[in-house]
């Protein structure tokens, strides 16, 4: 297989014009990025100061002061620049660009003469560089800064930030690596690995690829240097902060289970997938297949949420997926999207895109409020506010989205995801264009050397109809590969009005091959009925329950629509649910309504235990998309899984 | 109401000869008490030394050394003496008595000239007496020593220990109390209150009753002195270790909900009930009614387990009763038995005895292995070993009974409960004898001045038939009150073979009044079918599930009988279960078998989520009494609650 057989399409060649996503991308550009800029500059009244920009000023020696914030505070600035840069592709904004330029200049002044750039170790821990790989996040911050530099370079063509980061990467390359005299180390929190591969892809400099490969190859060799660090095990030194926490328990090619801190794991697997592609390394892709299966078939919430435990923000054991105590960090779900995208570039398969879509529309999107101003770090699938607020084992659960976080990793991560969403929609070979997601958009690409503009128009995720139009100067032979989602039981494709009777399906993609000409229209119809979804019989927390899904969306019941004690609701064995678009609800949403049986609590009385079943009454229930929960009435009950007769 | 209308029967006048309990009482006498003696003296190979006796030697100045163990290590010795003393009523044992005498002499030498007796504060914290009421357990230990002294005096007539403890109590009375110049304090862990009432009852000295009343009246006055202590809030200083933890958030008469550390709460309520009786204090008994209702109707596991959270070993909020993360400490369930007994002495009502019986046969008895050698501190209602061993929120769960504990409160508490079980079976007025529990036994009591011997014979808890025989010199008018358990739907009582057609039932007791003569026989038949029990619709963890109960016993499914993934089992809507006595099973047990539906896991395949329900197969299941779980195959799955169609 040619390693370059599948490649992505640059953001410069993609424009979204989608009813669902474009308003969110615009919100990111118009509201979130300016808000986060104010946050980074400590200009938000009442919010805990971020100090992130101030840290750079202190590191540059321009003001006096102490470092404040998390050890990885620099990465907030990096992710903000990355998100802002993506948004510049669509929303030209010279003022924003000028702000970024000022930050980049500040970073240049904060950079050491050797290229080193990290405000925490410069200001708070001078002389302690490269001493805390377990929790110092030193290379992690470097990775995010590199990604920011690449994004800014790609959207503006300005090289300054890229030059700063190449200089830092060169310095890292000079002190860490396989060679004698260099440190044999890697970062406790992965990120640098995938950033270096992108830096290689952007600059063509092989040493960045080599350094990334070094980090990946070195990881998990035993005995592990991390264990010798005083910080190893965090302050609590429990089994949950062991080598698995860092995915360092064994060499990565021999890992078969998704272990440890779930964001770290996703960033590692994403880098492994990118490296497997660059190096055509089947030992990596074989390991990734196992890790993918374990992640998505034994350790993933139906929302695409990852991490079943708050303590260690981590994976636990197979099929252990409690809904009320889920961690399901927004960043982990975003990491799963990164990974899925890179798996698709190794080899398209609807399994990856199905998970990417599930994660995007549910566990990631739930991380941000409809108005773009509030964020969930943790995304449980069941919330009973009184329990979540009281119980010790719910300490990590927030029942309302928060404005900004002391540890602010999720908000800028969502911002950069949505601002760069275009890159997840398509990929291609020289002759085939793959459509992974159904999002109204226009792209430019080459099909066998011929320039093609392809327009996709859809009301997804509310409707399963997709119209595709091709614009090209001359006719050209090629394949339009359209993903048939795993949730879809019946689909139809027509070209210029003629239904294709026998679809050629390859790994879940309908491969429509012909000589395409200007103006050709493809119509795809994906049946999108309401489905009841069951979990594997070993997922004990949902035995006897179903989730309601429709298309890519997982639904939930909220107290706002259904009153409290949602656990008292049962869907009857024959259940007629109806989907209906509500224009006025949070910008337009398909809600699902129908009859259900419900405990008649008041009939019960005061006994705690008795021999007679609680009587039930028929009620009408309303389900809304999971991502929407907590937007109308923060602090109410919510549940995804519902008992079913 | 005459405060002495209802009174208990002394252990000296009760002899158990019960198929179920006597072998356990004998095990306590023959195995557990000698084993615990060795443990207290650090003579058990491989076990963590208790150091409890050694602490007294150091305090007495007879050996050099440092205090070791918990701050309340003295109470282990106290509870051991109490249990051993009870056992001496039934099992004469001069060697044991001699050992106790030696310990008592040692205690006398360890006692200060002012009467003070506490090894922790004497050896480890000299000069720091009365500085840590939050966690010092100083008065708590005093309380247990007083209870030990009373028990030893009652069984042997020897006064030495009682004298030592009266001297200590007098000292406490001289430094703590309402008067100016005394400390206005109470113990963070209740126990002294109920012990002082017993000391008053034993000695007739009113000052002990007054001191107990002071502690109870003072508790919860605001501002609270506990908050000013450096130890307040424990090392973690979270909301779970606040004033509610100590039941000190408001004056006890205004408390309406069972709050805080569940053992502390039970010991407080027990003392309040005893004081309410002694003082005929209706403000206390009114508060107790509310606390009883809240405890048993909103915060109690079906096993009689109390405390839904490991962190703080405490109550949480109403209807929050997770099965897998239950704390349900053995000592709390024992405390509930203490409380229920005292409520029965205020006014007999089957509600109290029902709970007492539920706690005794389930949540308390599960605390000790059938061979008497291993103990559960925590009694969950569902265990999945892999989850319990991995998850952080299960850290307090042990999947096997343990031999002895660093914090050894439960084993000697079970020992003293079982060794003194006779005192819970009956109570009386001058004309009425109440039978609260059905346990084969013989008692002596006075009925309107006439000496009566009453024999109770039963195969309870396996069968609901009870035969009672009266022996008396002359005929006498009086009432035999027989509890009709709340679980019983049909009962029959015959006197000398003649069925009583219309039973006079008063608060759940069948009041059989007549002129009794020597040789009269009463036959009671309690129907004991298998029952499915449902929980209040707000107990979210068991919605759609049932517990299997038969008579006083809660049943459970174990992996040993049913294989793993017990959550995959559903009881069909029409369920035929059969109860059968198995002679060979752990000394003879009624097991329950029947058909159930079960996930056919293997049919499912690898998908985590899908639209088709998992197919099921019919299987035969076997349920065993909850108290028995983990005796045959430690470390297996177990569940009390089972899904039901």
PDB file of C-alpha atoms in Angstrom, chain B residues 366-476:
ATOM      1  CA  UNK B 366     -23.431 -11.403  57.192  1.00  0.00           C
ATOM      2  CA  UNK B 367     -20.632  -9.739  59.163  1.00  0.00           C
ATOM      3  CA  UNK B 368     -19.338 -13.068  60.460  1.00  0.00           C
ATOM      4  CA  UNK B 369     -18.425 -16.214  58.549  1.00  0.00           C
ATOM      5  CA  UNK B 370     -20.182 -19.478  59.279  1.00  0.00           C
ATOM      6  CA  UNK B 371     -17.022 -20.772  60.952  1.00  0.00           C
ATOM      7  CA  UNK B 372     -16.833 -17.631  63.106  1.00  0.00           C
ATOM      8  CA  UNK B 373     -13.317 -16.786  62.021  1.00  0.00           C
ATOM      9  CA  UNK B 374     -13.736 -14.076  59.410  1.00  0.00           C
ATOM     10  CA  UNK B 375     -15.558 -10.777  59.360  1.00  0.00           C
ATOM     11  CA  UNK B 376     -17.067  -8.242  57.022  1.00  0.00           C
ATOM     12  CA  UNK B 377     -16.781  -4.652  58.050  1.00  0.00           C
ATOM     13  CA  UNK B 378     -18.786  -3.504  55.039  1.00  0.00           C
ATOM     14  CA  UNK B 379     -21.781  -5.392  53.699  1.00  0.00           C
ATOM     15  CA  UNK B 380     -22.589  -4.511  50.086  1.00  0.00           C
ATOM     16  CA  UNK B 381     -25.701  -5.917  48.428  1.00  0.00           C
ATOM     17  CA  UNK B 382     -24.023  -6.453  45.090  1.00  0.00           C
ATOM     18  CA  UNK B 383     -20.463  -7.448  44.379  1.00  0.00           C
ATOM     19  CA  UNK B 384     -18.722  -7.829  41.072  1.00  0.00           C
ATOM     20  CA  UNK B 385     -15.216  -8.733  42.165  1.00  0.00           C
ATOM     21  CA  UNK B 386     -13.367  -7.231  39.198  1.00  0.00           C
ATOM     22  CA  UNK B 387     -15.213  -3.948  39.690  1.00  0.00           C
ATOM     23  CA  UNK B 388     -14.872  -3.976  43.466  1.00  0.00           C
ATOM     24  CA  UNK B 389     -11.153  -4.627  43.211  1.00  0.00           C
ATOM     25  CA  UNK B 390     -10.524  -2.021  40.549  1.00  0.00           C
ATOM     26  CA  UNK B 391     -12.758   0.990  40.959  1.00  0.00           C
ATOM     27  CA  UNK B 392     -11.795   3.879  43.192  1.00  0.00           C
ATOM     28  CA  UNK B 393     -15.392   4.292  44.347  1.00  0.00           C
ATOM     29  CA  UNK B 394     -15.295   0.717  45.628  1.00  0.00           C
ATOM     30  CA  UNK B 395     -12.168   1.177  47.741  1.00  0.00           C
ATOM     31  CA  UNK B 396     -14.080   0.441  50.936  1.00  0.00           C
ATOM     32  CA  UNK B 397     -15.472  -2.832  49.593  1.00  0.00           C
ATOM     33  CA  UNK B 398     -13.871  -6.119  50.622  1.00  0.00           C
ATOM     34  CA  UNK B 399     -14.885  -9.062  48.488  1.00  0.00           C
ATOM     35  CA  UNK B 400     -13.923 -11.566  51.181  1.00  0.00           C
ATOM     36  CA  UNK B 401     -14.366 -11.613  54.927  1.00  0.00           C
ATOM     37  CA  UNK B 402     -11.125 -10.722  56.695  1.00  0.00           C
ATOM     38  CA  UNK B 403      -9.490 -12.412  59.664  1.00  0.00           C
ATOM     39  CA  UNK B 404      -9.012  -9.430  61.934  1.00  0.00           C
ATOM     40  CA  UNK B 405      -8.793  -5.735  61.353  1.00  0.00           C
ATOM     41  CA  UNK B 406      -6.389  -2.960  62.183  1.00  0.00           C
ATOM     42  CA  UNK B 407      -9.568  -1.123  63.102  1.00  0.00           C
ATOM     43  CA  UNK B 408     -11.198  -4.034  64.846  1.00  0.00           C
ATOM     44  CA  UNK B 409     -14.531  -2.637  65.909  1.00  0.00           C
ATOM     45  CA  UNK B 410     -16.819  -5.090  64.127  1.00  0.00           C
ATOM     46  CA  UNK B 411     -15.611  -8.528  65.251  1.00  0.00           C
ATOM     47  CA  UNK B 412     -16.007  -7.958  69.011  1.00  0.00           C
ATOM     48  CA  UNK B 413     -19.267  -6.132  68.366  1.00  0.00           C
ATOM     49  CA  UNK B 414     -20.693  -9.185  66.603  1.00  0.00           C
ATOM     50  CA  UNK B 415     -19.343 -11.355  69.369  1.00  0.00           C
ATOM     51  CA  UNK B 416     -21.088  -9.347  72.099  1.00  0.00           C
ATOM     52  CA  UNK B 417     -24.324  -9.249  70.085  1.00  0.00           C
ATOM     53  CA  UNK B 418     -24.512 -12.999  69.575  1.00  0.00           C
ATOM     54  CA  UNK B 419     -23.284 -13.797  73.081  1.00  0.00           C
ATOM     55  CA  UNK B 420     -26.102 -11.672  74.504  1.00  0.00           C
ATOM     56  CA  UNK B 421     -28.757 -12.468  71.932  1.00  0.00           C
ATOM     57  CA  UNK B 422     -31.206 -13.663  74.557  1.00  0.00           C
ATOM     58  CA  UNK B 423     -31.861 -10.108  75.723  1.00  0.00           C
ATOM     59  CA  UNK B 424     -33.449  -9.195  72.366  1.00  0.00           C
ATOM     60  CA  UNK B 425     -35.969 -12.036  72.318  1.00  0.00           C
ATOM     61  CA  UNK B 426     -38.392 -10.931  75.032  1.00  0.00           C
ATOM     62  CA  UNK B 427     -39.604  -8.027  77.076  1.00  0.00           C
ATOM     63  CA  UNK B 428     -42.423  -7.753  79.560  1.00  0.00           C
ATOM     64  CA  UNK B 429     -44.771  -5.821  81.759  1.00  0.00           C
ATOM     65  CA  UNK B 430     -46.044  -7.121  85.052  1.00  0.00           C
ATOM     66  CA  UNK B 431     -48.799  -9.024  83.275  1.00  0.00           C
ATOM     67  CA  UNK B 432     -47.601  -9.504  79.712  1.00  0.00           C
ATOM     68  CA  UNK B 433     -44.660 -11.289  78.187  1.00  0.00           C
ATOM     69  CA  UNK B 434     -43.726 -10.090  74.709  1.00  0.00           C
ATOM     70  CA  UNK B 435     -42.000 -12.409  72.288  1.00  0.00           C
ATOM     71  CA  UNK B 436     -40.174 -10.271  69.728  1.00  0.00           C
ATOM     72  CA  UNK B 437     -38.018 -12.914  68.094  1.00  0.00           C
ATOM     73  CA  UNK B 438     -38.601 -16.574  67.426  1.00  0.00           C
ATOM     74  CA  UNK B 439     -35.620 -18.364  68.855  1.00  0.00           C
ATOM     75  CA  UNK B 440     -35.797 -21.609  70.815  1.00  0.00           C
ATOM     76  CA  UNK B 441     -35.246 -20.696  74.411  1.00  0.00           C
ATOM     77  CA  UNK B 442     -36.367 -20.966  77.968  1.00  0.00           C
ATOM     78  CA  UNK B 443     -37.013 -17.996  80.195  1.00  0.00           C
ATOM     79  CA  UNK B 444     -38.020 -17.355  83.736  1.00  0.00           C
ATOM     80  CA  UNK B 445     -40.180 -14.345  84.545  1.00  0.00           C
ATOM     81  CA  UNK B 446     -42.895 -13.111  86.849  1.00  0.00           C
ATOM     82  CA  UNK B 447     -46.459 -12.854  85.624  1.00  0.00           C
ATOM     83  CA  UNK B 448     -48.475 -10.829  88.103  1.00  0.00           C
ATOM     84  CA  UNK B 449     -46.168 -12.043  90.817  1.00  0.00           C
ATOM     85  CA  UNK B 450     -46.267 -15.665  89.809  1.00  0.00           C
ATOM     86  CA  UNK B 451     -43.039 -17.324  88.614  1.00  0.00           C
ATOM     87  CA  UNK B 452     -43.396 -18.681  85.131  1.00  0.00           C
ATOM     88  CA  UNK B 453     -41.022 -20.677  82.985  1.00  0.00           C
ATOM     89  CA  UNK B 454     -41.767 -20.346  79.309  1.00  0.00           C
ATOM     90  CA  UNK B 455     -40.237 -22.594  76.703  1.00  0.00           C
ATOM     91  CA  UNK B 456     -40.147 -21.600  73.057  1.00  0.00           C
ATOM     92  CA  UNK B 457     -39.385 -24.233  70.456  1.00  0.00           C
ATOM     93  CA  UNK B 458     -38.974 -23.445  66.728  1.00  0.00           C
ATOM     94  CA  UNK B 459     -37.016 -24.228  63.589  1.00  0.00           C
ATOM     95  CA  UNK B 460     -36.984 -20.559  62.719  1.00  0.00           C
ATOM     96  CA  UNK B 461     -35.791 -18.987  60.407  1.00  0.00           C
ATOM     97  CA  UNK B 462     -36.394 -22.044  58.205  1.00  0.00           C
ATOM     98  CA  UNK B 463     -39.924 -22.767  59.399  1.00  0.00           C
ATOM     99  CA  UNK B 464     -42.616 -20.490  60.769  1.00  0.00           C
ATOM    100  CA  UNK B 465     -43.908 -22.889  63.423  1.00  0.00           C
ATOM    101  CA  UNK B 466     -43.386 -21.976  67.045  1.00  0.00           C
ATOM    102  CA  UNK B 467     -44.401 -24.036  70.053  1.00  0.00           C
ATOM    103  CA  UNK B 468     -44.597 -22.398  73.450  1.00  0.00           C
ATOM    104  CA  UNK B 469     -45.046 -24.230  76.714  1.00  0.00           C
ATOM    105  CA  UNK B 470     -45.706 -22.669  80.101  1.00  0.00           C
ATOM    106  CA  UNK B 471     -44.623 -24.027  83.439  1.00  0.00           C
ATOM    107  CA  UNK B 472     -46.007 -22.499  86.562  1.00  0.00           C
ATOM    108  CA  UNK B 473     -46.986 -23.632  90.020  1.00  0.00           C
ATOM    109  CA  UNK B 474     -50.423 -22.053  90.036  1.00  0.00           C
ATOM    110  CA  UNK B 475     -52.738 -20.729  87.387  1.00  0.00           C
ATOM    111  CA  UNK B 476     -52.410 -17.073  86.647  1.00  0.00           C
TER     112      UNK B 476
END
